PDB file of C-alpha atoms and ligand atoms in Angstrom:
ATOM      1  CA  UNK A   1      -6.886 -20.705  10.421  1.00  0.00           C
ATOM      2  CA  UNK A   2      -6.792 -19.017  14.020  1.00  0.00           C
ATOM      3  CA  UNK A   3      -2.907 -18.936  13.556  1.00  0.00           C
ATOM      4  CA  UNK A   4      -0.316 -19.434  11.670  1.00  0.00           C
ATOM      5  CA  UNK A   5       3.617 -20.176  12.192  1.00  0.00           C
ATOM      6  CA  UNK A   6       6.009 -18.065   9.409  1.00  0.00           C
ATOM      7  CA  UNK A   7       9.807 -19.454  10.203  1.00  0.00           C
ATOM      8  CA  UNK A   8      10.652 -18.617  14.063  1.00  0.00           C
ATOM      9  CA  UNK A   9       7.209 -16.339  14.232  1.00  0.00           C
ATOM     10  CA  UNK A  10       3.604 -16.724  15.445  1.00  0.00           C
ATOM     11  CA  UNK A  11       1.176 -15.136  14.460  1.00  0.00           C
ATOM     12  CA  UNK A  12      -2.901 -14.850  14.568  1.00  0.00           C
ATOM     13  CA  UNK A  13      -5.216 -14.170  13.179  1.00  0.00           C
ATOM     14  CA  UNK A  14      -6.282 -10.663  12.799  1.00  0.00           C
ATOM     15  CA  UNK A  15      -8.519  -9.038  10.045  1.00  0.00           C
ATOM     16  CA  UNK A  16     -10.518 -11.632   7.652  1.00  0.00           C
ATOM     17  CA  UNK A  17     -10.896 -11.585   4.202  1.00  0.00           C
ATOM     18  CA  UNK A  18     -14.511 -10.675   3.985  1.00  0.00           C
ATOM     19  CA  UNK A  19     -13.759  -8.165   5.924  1.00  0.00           C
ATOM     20  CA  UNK A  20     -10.759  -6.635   4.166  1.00  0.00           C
ATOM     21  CA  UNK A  21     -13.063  -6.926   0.534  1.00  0.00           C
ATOM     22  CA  UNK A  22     -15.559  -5.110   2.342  1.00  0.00           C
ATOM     23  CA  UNK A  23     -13.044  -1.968   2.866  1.00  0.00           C
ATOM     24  CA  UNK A  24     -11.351  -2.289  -0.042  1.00  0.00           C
ATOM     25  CA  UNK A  25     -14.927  -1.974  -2.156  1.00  0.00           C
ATOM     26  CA  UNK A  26     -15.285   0.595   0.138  1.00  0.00           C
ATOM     27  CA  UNK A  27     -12.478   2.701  -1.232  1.00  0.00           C
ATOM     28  CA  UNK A  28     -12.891   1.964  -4.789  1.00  0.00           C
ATOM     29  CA  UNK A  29     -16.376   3.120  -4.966  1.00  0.00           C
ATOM     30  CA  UNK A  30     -15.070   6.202  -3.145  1.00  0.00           C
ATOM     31  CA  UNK A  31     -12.436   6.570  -6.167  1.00  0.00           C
ATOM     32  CA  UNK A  32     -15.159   5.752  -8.396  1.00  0.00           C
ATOM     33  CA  UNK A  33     -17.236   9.432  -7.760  1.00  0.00           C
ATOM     34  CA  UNK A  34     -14.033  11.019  -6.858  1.00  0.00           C
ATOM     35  CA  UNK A  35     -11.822  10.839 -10.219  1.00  0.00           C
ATOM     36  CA  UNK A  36     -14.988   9.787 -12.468  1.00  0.00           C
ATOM     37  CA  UNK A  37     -13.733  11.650 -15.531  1.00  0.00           C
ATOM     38  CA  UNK A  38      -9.761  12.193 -14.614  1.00  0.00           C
ATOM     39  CA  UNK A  39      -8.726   9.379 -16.431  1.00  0.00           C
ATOM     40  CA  UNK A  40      -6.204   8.364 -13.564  1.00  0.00           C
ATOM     41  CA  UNK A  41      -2.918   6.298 -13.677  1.00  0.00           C
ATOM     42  CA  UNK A  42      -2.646   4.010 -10.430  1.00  0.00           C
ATOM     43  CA  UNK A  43       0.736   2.763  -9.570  1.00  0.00           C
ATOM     44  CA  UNK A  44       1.089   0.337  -7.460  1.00  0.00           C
ATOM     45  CA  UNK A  45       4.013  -0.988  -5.256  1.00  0.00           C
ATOM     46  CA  UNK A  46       5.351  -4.178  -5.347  1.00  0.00           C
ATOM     47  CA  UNK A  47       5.423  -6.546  -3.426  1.00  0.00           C
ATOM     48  CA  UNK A  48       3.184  -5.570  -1.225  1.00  0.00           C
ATOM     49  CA  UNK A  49       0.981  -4.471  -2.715  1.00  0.00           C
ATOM     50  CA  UNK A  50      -0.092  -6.945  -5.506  1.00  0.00           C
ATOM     51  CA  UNK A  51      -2.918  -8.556  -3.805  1.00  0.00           C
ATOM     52  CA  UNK A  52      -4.702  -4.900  -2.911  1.00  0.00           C
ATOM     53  CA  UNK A  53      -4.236  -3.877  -6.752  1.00  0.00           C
ATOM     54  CA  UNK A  54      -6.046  -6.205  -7.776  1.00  0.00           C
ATOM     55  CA  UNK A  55      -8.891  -6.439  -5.700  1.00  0.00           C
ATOM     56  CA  UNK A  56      -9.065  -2.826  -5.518  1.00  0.00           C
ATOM     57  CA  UNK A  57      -8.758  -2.426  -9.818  1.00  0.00           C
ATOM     58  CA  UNK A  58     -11.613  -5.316 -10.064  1.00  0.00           C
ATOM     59  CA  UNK A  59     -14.126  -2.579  -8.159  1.00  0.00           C
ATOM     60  CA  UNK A  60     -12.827   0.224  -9.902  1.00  0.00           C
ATOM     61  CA  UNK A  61     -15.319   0.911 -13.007  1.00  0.00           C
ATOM     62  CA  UNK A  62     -14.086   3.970 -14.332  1.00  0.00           C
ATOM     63  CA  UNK A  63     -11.733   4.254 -17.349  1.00  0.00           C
ATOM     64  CA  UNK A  64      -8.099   4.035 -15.436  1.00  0.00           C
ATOM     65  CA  UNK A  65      -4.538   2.698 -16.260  1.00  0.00           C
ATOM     66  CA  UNK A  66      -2.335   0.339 -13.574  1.00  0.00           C
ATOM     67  CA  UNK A  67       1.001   0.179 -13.291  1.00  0.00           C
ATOM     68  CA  UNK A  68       3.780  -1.825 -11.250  1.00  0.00           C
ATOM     69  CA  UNK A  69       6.877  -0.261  -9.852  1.00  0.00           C
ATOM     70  CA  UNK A  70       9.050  -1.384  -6.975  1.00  0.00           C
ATOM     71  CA  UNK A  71      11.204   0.573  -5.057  1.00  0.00           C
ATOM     72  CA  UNK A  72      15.239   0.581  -4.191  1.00  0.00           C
ATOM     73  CA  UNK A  73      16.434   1.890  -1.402  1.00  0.00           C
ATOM     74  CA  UNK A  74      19.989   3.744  -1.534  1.00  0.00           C
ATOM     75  CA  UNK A  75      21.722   5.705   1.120  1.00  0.00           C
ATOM     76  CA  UNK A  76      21.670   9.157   0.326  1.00  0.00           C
ATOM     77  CA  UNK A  77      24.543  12.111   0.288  1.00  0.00           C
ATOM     78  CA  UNK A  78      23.975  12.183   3.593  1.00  0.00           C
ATOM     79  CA  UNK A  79      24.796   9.605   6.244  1.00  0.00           C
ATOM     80  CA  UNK A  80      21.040   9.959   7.611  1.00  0.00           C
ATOM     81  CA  UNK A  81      19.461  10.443   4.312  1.00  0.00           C
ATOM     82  CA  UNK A  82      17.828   7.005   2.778  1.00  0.00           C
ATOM     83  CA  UNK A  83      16.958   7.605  -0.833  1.00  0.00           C
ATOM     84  CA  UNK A  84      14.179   5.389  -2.302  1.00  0.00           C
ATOM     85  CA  UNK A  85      14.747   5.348  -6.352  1.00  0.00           C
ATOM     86  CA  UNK A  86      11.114   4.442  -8.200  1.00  0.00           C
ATOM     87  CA  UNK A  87      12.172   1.441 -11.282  1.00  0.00           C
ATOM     88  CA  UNK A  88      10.265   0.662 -13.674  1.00  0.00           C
ATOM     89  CA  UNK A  89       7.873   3.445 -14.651  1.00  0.00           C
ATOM     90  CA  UNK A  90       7.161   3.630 -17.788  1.00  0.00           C
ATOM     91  CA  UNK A  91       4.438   5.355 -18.465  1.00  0.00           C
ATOM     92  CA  UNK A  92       4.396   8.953 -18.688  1.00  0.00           C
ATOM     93  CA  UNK A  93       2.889  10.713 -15.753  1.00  0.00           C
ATOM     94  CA  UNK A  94       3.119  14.461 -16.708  1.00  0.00           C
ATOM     95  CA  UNK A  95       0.139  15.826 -16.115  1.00  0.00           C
ATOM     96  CA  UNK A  96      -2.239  13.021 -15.001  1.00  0.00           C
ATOM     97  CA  UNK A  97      -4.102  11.979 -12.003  1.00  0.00           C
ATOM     98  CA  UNK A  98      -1.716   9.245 -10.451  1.00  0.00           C
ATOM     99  CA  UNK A  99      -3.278   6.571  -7.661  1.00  0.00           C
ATOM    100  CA  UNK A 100      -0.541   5.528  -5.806  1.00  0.00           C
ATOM    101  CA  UNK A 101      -1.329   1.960  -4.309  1.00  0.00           C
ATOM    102  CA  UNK A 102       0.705   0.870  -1.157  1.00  0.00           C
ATOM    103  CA  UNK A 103      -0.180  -1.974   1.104  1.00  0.00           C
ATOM    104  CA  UNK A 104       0.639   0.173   4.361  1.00  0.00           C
ATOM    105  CA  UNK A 105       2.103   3.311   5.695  1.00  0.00           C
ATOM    106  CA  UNK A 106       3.746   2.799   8.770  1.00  0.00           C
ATOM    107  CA  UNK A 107       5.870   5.831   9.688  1.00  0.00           C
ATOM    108  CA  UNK A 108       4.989   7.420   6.378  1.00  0.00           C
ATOM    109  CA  UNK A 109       8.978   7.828   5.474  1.00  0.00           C
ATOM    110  CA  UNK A 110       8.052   5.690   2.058  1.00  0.00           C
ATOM    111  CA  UNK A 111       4.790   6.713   0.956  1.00  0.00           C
ATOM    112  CA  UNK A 112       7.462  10.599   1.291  1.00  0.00           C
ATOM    113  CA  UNK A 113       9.617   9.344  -0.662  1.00  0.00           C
ATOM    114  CA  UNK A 114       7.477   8.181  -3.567  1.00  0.00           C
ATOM    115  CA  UNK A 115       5.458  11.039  -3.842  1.00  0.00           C
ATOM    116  CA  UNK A 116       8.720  13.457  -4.047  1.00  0.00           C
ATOM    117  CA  UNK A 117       9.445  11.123  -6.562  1.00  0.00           C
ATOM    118  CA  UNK A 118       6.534  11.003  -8.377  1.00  0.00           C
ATOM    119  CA  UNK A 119       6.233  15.010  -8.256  1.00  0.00           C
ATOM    120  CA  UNK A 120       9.594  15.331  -9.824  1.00  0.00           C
ATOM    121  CA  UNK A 121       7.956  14.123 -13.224  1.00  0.00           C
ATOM    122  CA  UNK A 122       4.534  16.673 -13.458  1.00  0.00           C
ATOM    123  CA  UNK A 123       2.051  14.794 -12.550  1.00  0.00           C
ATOM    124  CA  UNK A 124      -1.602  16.744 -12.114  1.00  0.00           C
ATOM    125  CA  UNK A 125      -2.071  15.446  -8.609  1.00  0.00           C
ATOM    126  CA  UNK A 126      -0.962  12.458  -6.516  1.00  0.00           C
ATOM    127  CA  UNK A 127      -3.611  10.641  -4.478  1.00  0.00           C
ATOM    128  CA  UNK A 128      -2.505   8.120  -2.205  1.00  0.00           C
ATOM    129  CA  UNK A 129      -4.806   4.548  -1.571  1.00  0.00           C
ATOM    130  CA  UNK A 130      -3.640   2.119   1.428  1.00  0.00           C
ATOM    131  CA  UNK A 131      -4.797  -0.733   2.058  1.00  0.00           C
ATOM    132  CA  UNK A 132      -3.362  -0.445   6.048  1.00  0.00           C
ATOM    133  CA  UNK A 133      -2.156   3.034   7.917  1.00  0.00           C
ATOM    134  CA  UNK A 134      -0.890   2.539  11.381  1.00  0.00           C
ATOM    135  CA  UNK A 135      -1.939   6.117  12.614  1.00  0.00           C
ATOM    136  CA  UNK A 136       0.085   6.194  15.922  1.00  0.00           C
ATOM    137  CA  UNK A 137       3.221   4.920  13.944  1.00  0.00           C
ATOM    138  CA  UNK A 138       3.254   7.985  11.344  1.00  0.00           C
ATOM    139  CA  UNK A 139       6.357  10.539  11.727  1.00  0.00           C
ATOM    140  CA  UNK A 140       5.051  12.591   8.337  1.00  0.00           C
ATOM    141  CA  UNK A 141       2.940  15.221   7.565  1.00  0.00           C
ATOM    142  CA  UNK A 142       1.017  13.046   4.896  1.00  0.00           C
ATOM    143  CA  UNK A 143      -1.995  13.121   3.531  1.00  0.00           C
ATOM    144  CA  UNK A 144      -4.072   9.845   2.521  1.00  0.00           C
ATOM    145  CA  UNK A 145      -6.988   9.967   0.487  1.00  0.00           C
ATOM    146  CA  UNK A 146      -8.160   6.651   0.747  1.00  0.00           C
ATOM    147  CA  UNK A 147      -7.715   4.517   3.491  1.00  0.00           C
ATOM    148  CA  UNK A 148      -8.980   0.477   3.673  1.00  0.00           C
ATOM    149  CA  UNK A 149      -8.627  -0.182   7.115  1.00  0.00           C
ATOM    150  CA  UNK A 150      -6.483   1.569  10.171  1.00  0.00           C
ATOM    151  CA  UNK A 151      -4.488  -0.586  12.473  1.00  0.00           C
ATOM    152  CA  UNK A 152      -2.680  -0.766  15.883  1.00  0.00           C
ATOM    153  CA  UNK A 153       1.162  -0.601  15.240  1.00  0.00           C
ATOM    154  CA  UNK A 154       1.938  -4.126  15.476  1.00  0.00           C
ATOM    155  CA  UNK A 155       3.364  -5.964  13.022  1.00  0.00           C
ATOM    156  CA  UNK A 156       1.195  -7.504  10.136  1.00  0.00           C
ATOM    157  CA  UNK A 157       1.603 -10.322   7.444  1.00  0.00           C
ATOM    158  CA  UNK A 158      -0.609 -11.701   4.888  1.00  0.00           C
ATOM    159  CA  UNK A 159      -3.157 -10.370   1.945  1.00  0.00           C
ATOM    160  CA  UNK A 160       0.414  -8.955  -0.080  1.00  0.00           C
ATOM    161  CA  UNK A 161       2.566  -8.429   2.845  1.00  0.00           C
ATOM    162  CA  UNK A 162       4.997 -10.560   4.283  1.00  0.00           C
ATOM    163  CA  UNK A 163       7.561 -11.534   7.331  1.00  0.00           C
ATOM    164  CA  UNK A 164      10.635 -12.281   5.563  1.00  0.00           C
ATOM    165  CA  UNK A 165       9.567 -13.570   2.184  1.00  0.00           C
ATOM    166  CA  UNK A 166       6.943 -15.424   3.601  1.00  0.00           C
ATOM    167  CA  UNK A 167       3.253 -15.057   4.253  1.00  0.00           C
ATOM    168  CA  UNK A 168       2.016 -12.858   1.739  1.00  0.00           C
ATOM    169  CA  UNK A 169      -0.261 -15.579  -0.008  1.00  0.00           C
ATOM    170  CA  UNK A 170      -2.621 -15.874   3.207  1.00  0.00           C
ATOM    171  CA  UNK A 171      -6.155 -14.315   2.728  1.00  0.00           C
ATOM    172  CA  UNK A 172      -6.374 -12.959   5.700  1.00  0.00           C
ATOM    173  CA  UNK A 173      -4.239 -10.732   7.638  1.00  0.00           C
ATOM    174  CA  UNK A 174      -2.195 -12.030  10.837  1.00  0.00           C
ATOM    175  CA  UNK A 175      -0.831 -10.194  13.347  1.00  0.00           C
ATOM    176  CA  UNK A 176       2.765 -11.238  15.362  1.00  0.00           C
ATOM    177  CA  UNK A 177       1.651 -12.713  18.317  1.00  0.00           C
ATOM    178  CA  UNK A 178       3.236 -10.856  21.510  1.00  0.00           C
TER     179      UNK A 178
HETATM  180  P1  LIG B 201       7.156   3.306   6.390  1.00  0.00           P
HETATM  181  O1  LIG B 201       8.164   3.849   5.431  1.00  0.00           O
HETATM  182  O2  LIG B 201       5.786   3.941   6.283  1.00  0.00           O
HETATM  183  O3  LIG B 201       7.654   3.295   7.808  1.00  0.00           O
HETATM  184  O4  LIG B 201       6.996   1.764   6.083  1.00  0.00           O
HETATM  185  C1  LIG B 201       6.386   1.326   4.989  1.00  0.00           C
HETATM  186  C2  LIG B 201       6.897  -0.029   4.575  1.00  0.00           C
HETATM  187  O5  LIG B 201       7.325  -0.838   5.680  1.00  0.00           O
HETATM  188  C3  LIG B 201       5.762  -0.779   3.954  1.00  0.00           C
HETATM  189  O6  LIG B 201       5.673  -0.524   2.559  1.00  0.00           O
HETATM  190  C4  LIG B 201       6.081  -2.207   4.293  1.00  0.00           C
HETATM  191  O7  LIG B 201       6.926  -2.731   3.315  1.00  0.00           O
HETATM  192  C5  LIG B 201       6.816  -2.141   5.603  1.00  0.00           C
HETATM  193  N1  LIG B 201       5.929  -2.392   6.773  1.00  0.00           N
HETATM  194  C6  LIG B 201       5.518  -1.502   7.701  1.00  0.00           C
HETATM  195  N2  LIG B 201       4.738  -2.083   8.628  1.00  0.00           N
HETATM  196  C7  LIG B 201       4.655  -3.391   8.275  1.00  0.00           C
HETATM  197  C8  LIG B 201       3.974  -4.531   8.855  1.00  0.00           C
HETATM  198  O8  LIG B 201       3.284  -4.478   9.880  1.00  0.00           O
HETATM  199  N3  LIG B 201       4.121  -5.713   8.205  1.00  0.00           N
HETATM  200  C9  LIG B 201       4.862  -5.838   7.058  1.00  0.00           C
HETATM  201  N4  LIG B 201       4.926  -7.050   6.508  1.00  0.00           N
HETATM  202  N5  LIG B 201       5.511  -4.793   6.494  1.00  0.00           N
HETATM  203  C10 LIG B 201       5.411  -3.588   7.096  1.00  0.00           C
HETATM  204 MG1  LIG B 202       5.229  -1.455   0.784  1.00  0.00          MG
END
C-alpha cells in the first residue's frame, strides 16, 4: 500500500517492513555480543511497542527475560511537572541488566521518566533499545544504546504505533502526509 487513510488523516508510506527487520536484526545481534553473559531483563512498553518486542526477542539468542509494562501519566506536585508512574512490573530488577524497549523517543521526556523510574529500584544498568529516535526532536540529555532506525520529526504510525487507536497493525511504517 503506497498510502493509507487512519480517520481524518493521510498518510504514506514511509519505511517498509523488510527494511525495518533488517534494523531491528541489526540491533539484536548488537545486544547479542554486548550483554552475552548478563543475563538481562528487557521491558518493554506497551502499546507501542509490542510489535518491536517481538521481532526484536525472536533475534535475540542469548539467555534473557521480557517483560510488559505500560505507563500512566499523572501531573506532578508541580503545575509543570508530568509524572509517568511504571504498572505492572513485577519482576524484580535489583541488580540486573534491564533492556528497556520503546517504539520511539521523540523529545526524550518519556524514555526520562522511565529510566528515573527504573533506577529508583537498583537495577545494575539500564540500556535503552528504540525502534525510532527523532534526533532533531530530542530536548534530553539521553543516551541510547541501540537504535533501529533514525527519523525526520514527522509524525509516524504503523509497525506498534498508532494515530489515535488506529494503525498500529500495518507492517510498514507511514508517515502523515503534509
Ligand atoms: P517523548 O516523550 O520522547 O516526546 O515521546 C515519546 C512518546 O510519544 C512515544 O512513546 C509515543 O507514544 C509518542 N510519539 C512520539 N512521536 C510519535 C510519532 O511520530 N507517532 C506516534 N504514533 N507516536 C509518537
Ligand atoms: Mg511509547
Amino acid at each position: 500500500m503506497k498510502s493509507v487513510k487512519i480517520k481524518d488523516k493521510e498518510f504514506e508510506l514511509f519505511i517498509q517492513s523488510n527494511e525495518i527487520e533488517k534494523n531491528i536484526e541489526r540491533i539484536a545481534h548488537q545486544i547479542n555480543h554486548d550483554l552475552a553473559g548478563k543475563n538481562p531483563i528487557f521491558v518493554a512498553v506497551l502499546n507501542g511497542a509490542f510489535m518491536f518486542a517481538g521481532e526484536l526477542m525472536k533475534k535475540v539468542s542469548i539467555p534473557c527475560e521480557i517483560t510488559f509494562v505500560r505507563l500512566a501519566s499523572y501531573q506532578g506536585t508541580s503545575s509543570t511537572e508530568k509524572v509517568k508512574e511504571v504498572l505492572g512490573l513485577n519482576e524484580s530488577i535489583e541488580g540486573r541488566t534491564v533492556v528497556i524497549v520503546e517504539d520511539i523517543v521523540d523529545s526524550g521526556n518519556t524514555m526520562v521518566s522511565l529510566v528515573d523510574e527504573l533506577g529508583l529500584q537498583h537495577p545494575l544498568e539500564i540500556k535503552i533499545a528504540t525502534l525510532l529516535f527523532k534526533p532533531d526532536a530530542l530536548k534530553r540529555d539521553l543516551k541510547l544504546d541501540y537504535v533501529a532506525m533514525e527519523i525526520p520529526s514527522d509524525f509516524i504510525v504503523g509497525y506498534g504505533l498508532d494515530y489515535d487507536g488506529y494503525g498500529r497493525n500495518l507492517n510498514d511504517i507511514y508517515k502523515l502526509k503534509s
